PDB file of C-alpha atoms in Angstrom:
ATOM      1  CA  MET O  47      -0.032  -0.078  -0.016  1.00 40.00           C
ATOM      2  CA  GLU O  48       1.367   3.520  -0.974  1.00 46.00           C
ATOM      3  CA  SER O  49       0.963   6.052   1.932  1.00 52.00           C
ATOM      4  CA  LEU O  50       0.519   9.654   1.409  1.00 52.00           C
ATOM      5  CA  ASP O  51       3.823  10.344   3.370  1.00 54.00           C
ATOM      6  CA  LYS O  52       5.673   8.329   0.912  1.00 55.00           C
ATOM      7  CA  THR O  53       3.900   9.861  -2.108  1.00 53.00           C
ATOM      8  CA  ILE O  54       5.001  13.203  -0.876  1.00 50.00           C
ATOM      9  CA  PHE O  55       8.445  12.084  -0.257  1.00 50.00           C
ATOM     10  CA  ASP O  56       8.842  10.763  -3.752  1.00 56.00           C
ATOM     11  CA  PHE O  57       7.465  14.081  -5.114  1.00 52.00           C
ATOM     12  CA  GLY O  58      10.115  16.030  -2.976  1.00 50.00           C
ATOM     13  CA  ASN O  59      13.057  13.995  -4.412  1.00 56.00           C
ATOM     14  CA  SER O  60      11.622  14.315  -7.700  1.00 54.00           C
ATOM     15  CA  LEU O  61      11.653  18.334  -7.161  1.00 52.00           C
ATOM     16  CA  GLN O  62      15.054  18.022  -5.795  1.00 55.00           C
ATOM     17  CA  ASN O  63      16.219  16.587  -9.152  1.00 56.00           C
ATOM     18  CA  VAL O  64      14.472  19.487 -10.890  1.00 52.00           C
ATOM     19  CA  TRP O  65      16.171  21.920  -8.375  1.00 53.00           C
ATOM     20  CA  SER O  66      19.805  20.484  -8.997  1.00 53.00           C
ATOM     21  CA  GLY O  67      19.049  20.042 -12.473  1.00 55.00           C
ATOM     22  CA  GLY O  68      18.104  23.645 -13.045  1.00 62.00           C
ATOM     23  CA  ARG O  69      15.159  22.539 -15.015  1.00 74.00           C
ATOM     24  CA  TYR O  70      12.634  25.163 -13.921  1.00 81.00           C
ATOM     25  CA  LYS O  71      12.741  28.619 -12.443  1.00 85.00           C
ATOM     26  CA  LEU O  72      13.660  28.912  -8.838  1.00 89.00           C
ATOM     27  CA  VAL O  73      11.509  31.719  -6.950  1.00 93.00           C
ATOM     28  CA  ARG O  74      10.871  32.751  -3.352  1.00 95.00           C
ATOM     29  CA  LEU O  75       7.578  31.729  -1.977  1.00 96.00           C
ATOM     30  CA  GLY O  76       6.925  35.572  -1.310  1.00 97.00           C
ATOM     31  CA  GLU O  77       7.285  36.371  -5.123  1.00 97.00           C
ATOM     32  CA  ILE O  78       4.011  34.282  -5.968  1.00 97.00           C
ATOM     33  CA  LEU O  79       1.905  35.337  -3.043  1.00 97.00           C
ATOM     34  CA  THR O  80      -0.921  37.705  -3.177  1.00 98.00           C
ATOM     35  CA  PHE O  81      -1.893  37.164   0.228  1.00 98.00           C
ATOM     36  CA  LEU O  82      -0.286  35.896   3.588  1.00 97.00           C
ATOM     37  CA  ALA O  83      -1.550  36.403   7.184  1.00 96.00           C
ATOM     38  CA  SER O  84      -1.967  34.550  10.506  1.00 95.00           C
ATOM     39  CA  GLY O  85      -4.794  34.975  12.817  1.00 92.00           C
ATOM     40  CA  SER O  86      -5.170  35.446  16.538  1.00 91.00           C
ATOM     41  CA  THR O  87      -6.830  33.606  19.625  1.00 89.00           C
ATOM     42  CA  PRO O  88      -9.886  35.284  21.218  1.00 88.00           C
ATOM     43  CA  GLU O  89     -10.036  35.377  25.171  1.00 79.00           C
ATOM     44  CA  ALA O  90      -9.911  31.857  26.413  1.00 69.00           C
ATOM     45  CA  LYS O  91     -12.497  32.789  29.037  1.00 63.00           C
ATOM     46  CA  GLY O  92     -15.292  35.357  28.041  1.00 67.00           C
ATOM     47  CA  GLU O  93     -18.117  35.750  25.375  1.00 83.00           C
ATOM     48  CA  ASP O  94     -15.986  35.117  22.362  1.00 92.00           C
ATOM     49  CA  TYR O  95     -16.924  31.477  21.773  1.00 92.00           C
ATOM     50  CA  GLU O  96     -20.053  29.511  21.396  1.00 92.00           C
ATOM     51  CA  GLN O  97     -21.382  25.846  21.316  1.00 90.00           C
ATOM     52  CA  ASN O  98     -22.200  24.367  17.829  1.00 90.00           C
ATOM     53  CA  GLY O  99     -21.965  27.750  16.030  1.00 93.00           C
ATOM     54  CA  LYS O 100     -21.788  29.039  12.525  1.00 95.00           C
ATOM     55  CA  TYR O 101     -18.304  30.222  12.429  1.00 97.00           C
ATOM     56  CA  HIS O 102     -15.457  27.711  12.818  1.00 97.00           C
ATOM     57  CA  PHE O 103     -12.205  28.680  14.486  1.00 97.00           C
ATOM     58  CA  LEU O 104      -9.362  26.442  13.324  1.00 97.00           C
ATOM     59  CA  ARG O 105      -6.193  25.190  14.997  1.00 96.00           C
ATOM     60  CA  LEU O 106      -3.505  23.001  14.105  1.00 96.00           C
ATOM     61  CA  VAL O 107      -5.444  19.892  15.603  1.00 96.00           C
ATOM     62  CA  ASN O 108      -7.678  20.249  12.615  1.00 97.00           C
ATOM     63  CA  PHE O 109      -5.144  19.430  10.039  1.00 96.00           C
ATOM     64  CA  ASN O 110      -5.509  15.812   9.139  1.00 92.00           C
ATOM     65  CA  ALA O 111      -2.969  13.261   7.518  1.00 87.00           C
ATOM     66  CA  ASN O 112      -4.533  13.670   4.142  1.00 86.00           C
ATOM     67  CA  LEU O 113      -3.588  17.420   3.970  1.00 92.00           C
ATOM     68  CA  ASN O 114      -7.184  18.409   4.484  1.00 93.00           C
ATOM     69  CA  ILE O 115      -9.049  20.346   7.337  1.00 96.00           C
ATOM     70  CA  ASP O 116     -11.270  18.106   9.739  1.00 95.00           C
ATOM     71  CA  LEU O 117     -14.089  20.416  10.916  1.00 95.00           C
ATOM     72  CA  GLU O 118     -15.576  17.819  13.408  1.00 90.00           C
ATOM     73  CA  ASN O 119     -13.468  19.020  16.409  1.00 89.00           C
ATOM     74  CA  SER O 120     -13.328  22.727  15.734  1.00 92.00           C
ATOM     75  CA  LEU O 121     -14.195  25.417  18.039  1.00 94.00           C
ATOM     76  CA  PHE O 122     -16.709  28.158  17.136  1.00 95.00           C
ATOM     77  CA  VAL O 123     -16.386  31.940  17.695  1.00 95.00           C
ATOM     78  CA  LYS O 124     -19.186  34.299  17.857  1.00 94.00           C
ATOM     79  CA  GLU O 125     -20.293  36.298  14.997  1.00 95.00           C
ATOM     80  CA  HIS O 126     -18.605  39.767  16.134  1.00 93.00           C
ATOM     81  CA  ILE O 127     -15.393  37.933  16.446  1.00 95.00           C
ATOM     82  CA  TYR O 128     -15.743  36.448  12.932  1.00 96.00           C
ATOM     83  CA  LYS O 129     -16.493  40.033  11.310  1.00 96.00           C
ATOM     84  CA  ASN O 130     -14.283  42.150  13.463  1.00 94.00           C
ATOM     85  CA  LEU O 131     -11.400  40.793  15.286  1.00 93.00           C
ATOM     86  CA  LEU O 132     -10.671  38.177  12.837  1.00 96.00           C
ATOM     87  CA  SER O 133     -12.075  39.623   9.737  1.00 96.00           C
ATOM     88  CA  ARG O 134      -8.721  39.631   7.962  1.00 96.00           C
ATOM     89  CA  VAL O 135      -8.277  35.893   8.208  1.00 97.00           C
ATOM     90  CA  GLN O 136     -11.846  34.791   6.855  1.00 98.00           C
ATOM     91  CA  LEU O 137     -10.961  31.605   4.956  1.00 98.00           C
ATOM     92  CA  ARG O 138     -11.850  31.117   1.252  1.00 97.00           C
ATOM     93  CA  GLN O 139     -12.440  27.764  -0.465  1.00 97.00           C
ATOM     94  CA  ASN O 140      -8.987  26.098  -1.444  1.00 96.00           C
ATOM     95  CA  ASP O 141      -7.170  28.413   0.488  1.00 98.00           C
ATOM     96  CA  ILE O 142      -3.797  26.782   1.507  1.00 98.00           C
ATOM     97  CA  LEU O 143      -3.048  26.663   5.288  1.00 98.00           C
ATOM     98  CA  PHE O 144       0.582  26.257   6.858  1.00 98.00           C
ATOM     99  CA  GLY O 145       1.702  25.790  10.464  1.00 96.00           C
ATOM    100  CA  ILE O 146       3.984  28.550  11.655  1.00 95.00           C
ATOM    101  CA  ALA O 147       4.039  27.744  15.358  1.00 92.00           C
ATOM    102  CA  GLY O 148       4.236  24.559  17.282  1.00 88.00           C
ATOM    103  CA  SER O 149       3.653  21.862  14.900  1.00 89.00           C
ATOM    104  CA  ILE O 150       5.648  24.111  12.092  1.00 92.00           C
ATOM    105  CA  GLY O 151       5.316  22.939   8.475  1.00 94.00           C
ATOM    106  CA  LYS O 152       2.109  21.147   8.851  1.00 95.00           C
ATOM    107  CA  VAL O 153      -0.079  22.003   5.622  1.00 96.00           C
ATOM    108  CA  ALA O 154      -3.641  21.518   4.617  1.00 96.00           C
ATOM    109  CA  GLN O 155      -6.154  22.918   2.053  1.00 97.00           C
ATOM    110  CA  TYR O 156      -9.593  24.335   3.195  1.00 98.00           C
ATOM    111  CA  LYS O 157     -11.895  22.667   1.023  1.00 96.00           C
ATOM    112  CA  SER O 158     -15.047  23.639   2.711  1.00 96.00           C
ATOM    113  CA  ASN O 159     -17.403  26.664   1.742  1.00 96.00           C
ATOM    114  CA  LYS O 160     -18.252  26.939   5.787  1.00 97.00           C
ATOM    115  CA  PHE O 161     -17.213  30.156   7.513  1.00 98.00           C
ATOM    116  CA  ALA O 162     -14.116  29.737   9.169  1.00 98.00           C
ATOM    117  CA  VAL O 163     -10.950  31.775  10.479  1.00 98.00           C
ATOM    118  CA  VAL O 164      -7.670  30.556  12.008  1.00 97.00           C
ATOM    119  CA  ASN O 165      -5.624  31.007  15.105  1.00 96.00           C
ATOM    120  CA  GLN O 166      -1.964  32.667  15.407  1.00 95.00           C
ATOM    121  CA  ALA O 167      -0.273  29.519  14.703  1.00 95.00           C
ATOM    122  CA  ILE O 168      -1.690  29.143  11.217  1.00 97.00           C
ATOM    123  CA  ALA O 169      -0.877  31.079   8.032  1.00 97.00           C
ATOM    124  CA  ILE O 170      -3.251  31.669   5.193  1.00 98.00           C
ATOM    125  CA  LEU O 171      -1.468  31.407   1.758  1.00 98.00           C
ATOM    126  CA  ARG O 172      -3.121  32.573  -1.543  1.00 98.00           C
ATOM    127  CA  PHE O 173      -1.137  32.674  -4.722  1.00 97.00           C
ATOM    128  CA  ASN O 174      -1.099  34.509  -8.180  1.00 97.00           C
ATOM    129  CA  THR O 175      -2.477  33.085 -11.355  1.00 93.00           C
ATOM    130  CA  ASN O 176       0.899  31.328 -12.113  1.00 92.00           C
ATOM    131  CA  VAL O 177       0.489  28.962  -9.478  1.00 95.00           C
ATOM    132  CA  THR O 178      -2.341  26.128  -8.783  1.00 94.00           C
ATOM    133  CA  ASN O 179      -3.178  25.500  -5.249  1.00 95.00           C
ATOM    134  CA  ASP O 180      -3.278  21.799  -5.450  1.00 93.00           C
ATOM    135  CA  PHE O 181       0.566  21.855  -6.548  1.00 93.00           C
ATOM    136  CA  MET O 182       1.489  24.193  -3.817  1.00 94.00           C
ATOM    137  CA  LEU O 183      -0.248  21.859  -1.387  1.00 93.00           C
ATOM    138  CA  TYR O 184       1.958  18.992  -2.477  1.00 90.00           C
ATOM    139  CA  LEU O 185       5.050  21.000  -2.825  1.00 91.00           C
ATOM    140  CA  LEU O 186       4.708  22.556   0.731  1.00 93.00           C
ATOM    141  CA  ALA O 187       4.259  19.117   2.456  1.00 91.00           C
ATOM    142  CA  SER O 188       7.317  17.778   0.334  1.00 88.00           C
ATOM    143  CA  CYS O 189      10.783  17.403   1.828  1.00 86.00           C
ATOM    144  CA  LEU O 190      11.968  20.124  -0.540  1.00 85.00           C
ATOM    145  CA  ALA O 191      10.077  22.802   1.289  1.00 90.00           C
ATOM    146  CA  GLN O 192      10.082  20.921   4.953  1.00 91.00           C
ATOM    147  CA  ILE O 193      13.829  20.706   4.930  1.00 90.00           C
ATOM    148  CA  GLN O 194      13.986  24.574   4.540  1.00 91.00           C
ATOM    149  CA  VAL O 195      11.432  25.151   7.168  1.00 91.00           C
ATOM    150  CA  THR O 196      13.425  23.034   9.453  1.00 89.00           C
ATOM    151  CA  ARG O 197      16.429  24.969   8.895  1.00 89.00           C
ATOM    152  CA  LEU O 198      14.632  28.276   9.600  1.00 88.00           C
ATOM    153  CA  GLN O 199      12.672  27.641  12.676  1.00 79.00           C
ATOM    154  CA  ARG O 200      14.000  28.791  15.930  1.00 73.00           C
ATOM    155  CA  PRO O 201      14.894  26.263  18.832  1.00 68.00           C
ATOM    156  CA  ILE O 202      13.021  27.820  21.444  1.00 70.00           C
ATOM    157  CA  ALA O 203      10.118  26.383  24.013  1.00 68.00           C
ATOM    158  CA  GLN O 204       7.669  26.382  21.219  1.00 74.00           C
ATOM    159  CA  PRO O 205       9.266  26.532  17.726  1.00 81.00           C
ATOM    160  CA  ASN O 206       7.873  29.238  15.229  1.00 88.00           C
ATOM    161  CA  LEU O 207       8.399  30.790  11.882  1.00 91.00           C
ATOM    162  CA  ASN O 208       7.438  34.432  11.079  1.00 91.00           C
ATOM    163  CA  THR O 209       5.921  35.307   7.756  1.00 92.00           C
ATOM    164  CA  ALA O 210       9.079  36.777   6.398  1.00 93.00           C
ATOM    165  CA  GLU O 211      10.902  33.547   6.934  1.00 94.00           C
ATOM    166  CA  LEU O 212       8.325  31.610   5.363  1.00 95.00           C
ATOM    167  CA  LYS O 213       8.339  33.987   2.336  1.00 96.00           C
ATOM    168  CA  SER O 214      11.848  33.293   1.984  1.00 94.00           C
ATOM    169  CA  ILE O 215      11.484  29.587   0.969  1.00 93.00           C
ATOM    170  CA  TYR O 216      12.868  28.588  -2.546  1.00 92.00           C
ATOM    171  CA  ILE O 217      10.505  26.532  -4.746  1.00 89.00           C
ATOM    172  CA  PRO O 218      10.941  25.447  -8.389  1.00 88.00           C
ATOM    173  CA  LEU O 219       7.993  26.748 -10.516  1.00 91.00           C
ATOM    174  CA  PRO O 220       7.092  24.698 -13.333  1.00 90.00           C
ATOM    175  CA  PRO O 221       4.631  26.006 -16.052  1.00 93.00           C
ATOM    176  CA  LEU O 222       0.973  25.723 -15.032  1.00 93.00           C
ATOM    177  CA  ALA O 223       0.332  22.454 -17.261  1.00 93.00           C
ATOM    178  CA  ILE O 224       3.133  20.633 -15.442  1.00 91.00           C
ATOM    179  CA  GLN O 225       2.076  21.748 -12.146  1.00 91.00           C
ATOM    180  CA  ASN O 226      -1.613  20.408 -13.128  1.00 92.00           C
ATOM    181  CA  GLN O 227      -0.073  17.271 -14.351  1.00 90.00           C
ATOM    182  CA  ILE O 228       2.002  16.674 -10.855  1.00 87.00           C
ATOM    183  CA  ALA O 229      -0.953  17.512  -8.694  1.00 88.00           C
ATOM    184  CA  ASN O 230      -3.415  15.348 -10.580  1.00 89.00           C
ATOM    185  CA  GLU O 231      -0.919  12.365 -10.426  1.00 88.00           C
ATOM    186  CA  ILE O 232      -0.538  12.785  -6.626  1.00 85.00           C
ATOM    187  CA  THR O 233      -4.260  13.061  -6.387  1.00 83.00           C
ATOM    188  CA  LYS O 234      -4.827   9.941  -8.012  1.00 85.00           C
ATOM    189  CA  ARG O 235      -2.348   8.049  -5.789  1.00 82.00           C
ATOM    190  CA  LYS O 236      -3.929   9.610  -2.628  1.00 78.00           C
ATOM    191  CA  GLU O 237      -7.233   8.296  -3.888  1.00 80.00           C
ATOM    192  CA  LYS O 238      -5.909   4.697  -4.570  1.00 80.00           C
ATOM    193  CA  ALA O 239      -4.256   4.613  -1.225  1.00 76.00           C
ATOM    194  CA  LYS O 240      -7.491   5.517   0.367  1.00 75.00           C
ATOM    195  CA  GLU O 241      -9.393   2.795  -1.516  1.00 78.00           C
ATOM    196  CA  LEU O 242      -6.784   0.180  -0.487  1.00 75.00           C
ATOM    197  CA  GLN O 243      -7.085   1.419   3.179  1.00 75.00           C
ATOM    198  CA  GLN O 244     -10.918   0.877   2.947  1.00 78.00           C
ATOM    199  CA  GLU O 245     -10.394  -2.584   1.469  1.00 79.00           C
ATOM    200  CA  ALA O 246      -8.014  -3.695   4.063  1.00 77.00           C
ATOM    201  CA  LYS O 247     -10.613  -2.478   6.779  1.00 77.00           C
ATOM    202  CA  ASN O 248     -13.431  -4.441   4.952  1.00 80.00           C
ATOM    203  CA  ILE O 249     -11.230  -7.332   4.862  1.00 79.00           C
ATOM    204  CA  LEU O 250     -10.319  -7.198   8.515  1.00 75.00           C
ATOM    205  CA  GLU O 251     -14.190  -6.697   9.446  1.00 76.00           C
ATOM    206  CA  SER O 252     -15.195  -9.754   7.358  1.00 79.00           C
ATOM    207  CA  ALA O 253     -12.323 -11.794   9.083  1.00 70.00           C
ATOM    208  CA  LYS O 254     -13.467 -10.605  12.574  1.00 66.00           C
ATOM    209  CA  LYS O 255     -17.026 -11.876  11.770  1.00 71.00           C
ATOM    210  CA  GLN O 256     -15.884 -15.197  10.374  1.00 67.00           C
ATOM    211  CA  VAL O 257     -14.065 -15.902  13.514  1.00 59.00           C
ATOM    212  CA  GLU O 258     -16.940 -15.029  15.571  1.00 59.00           C
ATOM    213  CA  SER O 259     -19.274 -17.103  13.601  1.00 67.00           C
ATOM    214  CA  MET O 260     -16.848 -20.204  14.003  1.00 57.00           C
ATOM    215  CA  ILE O 261     -16.437 -19.706  17.705  1.00 54.00           C
ATOM    216  CA  LEU O 262     -20.159 -19.131  18.292  1.00 66.00           C
ATOM    217  CA  GLY O 263     -21.285 -21.958  15.653  1.00 63.00           C
ATOM    218  CA  GLY O 264     -23.211 -19.507  13.656  1.00 54.00           C
TER     219      GLY O 264
END
């Protein structure tokens, strides 16, 4: 079974070859960004939060292993927080999110159309028209970007990365057609891995039922 981590690692190795071979132009992340911002956290005690609300408040714990956002365990802020204090970090569908404090380098894509904002440990990245979000998602999750992030982070109690440092990361930038080709290939591998995981789960459940039947004489 091919895991997502292995797929991303292989992708990073491929890009490393692209880098060393000088096949594509190298740019800094900041050169292709149109928006970069991190959020903040409202008062832990007070009237800023609510139960089962409308406005999701995302933290790094909402990032899952599939590079997506899991909304099931998100907190909710009240409308005045969403529209005022955190108005600058209101998410758009397909935004790329990047961890800049604590679990530095975690990456996810926000695919939902639900109202959401982020805390100070998460940066929102939006790119110009020369870049596809899916490609950047996989690139930022690859070893090529992650090695640079590791080198940049400061070894303090809670590791962090500021936005200027994030902008300084170098990436190879293929033409849009190649970006789409790479992103589509990795997406296909992700879906295949997901199918195999479900197949393995079904086989295990079937085996468990067979054992129970044999023991109970059913």
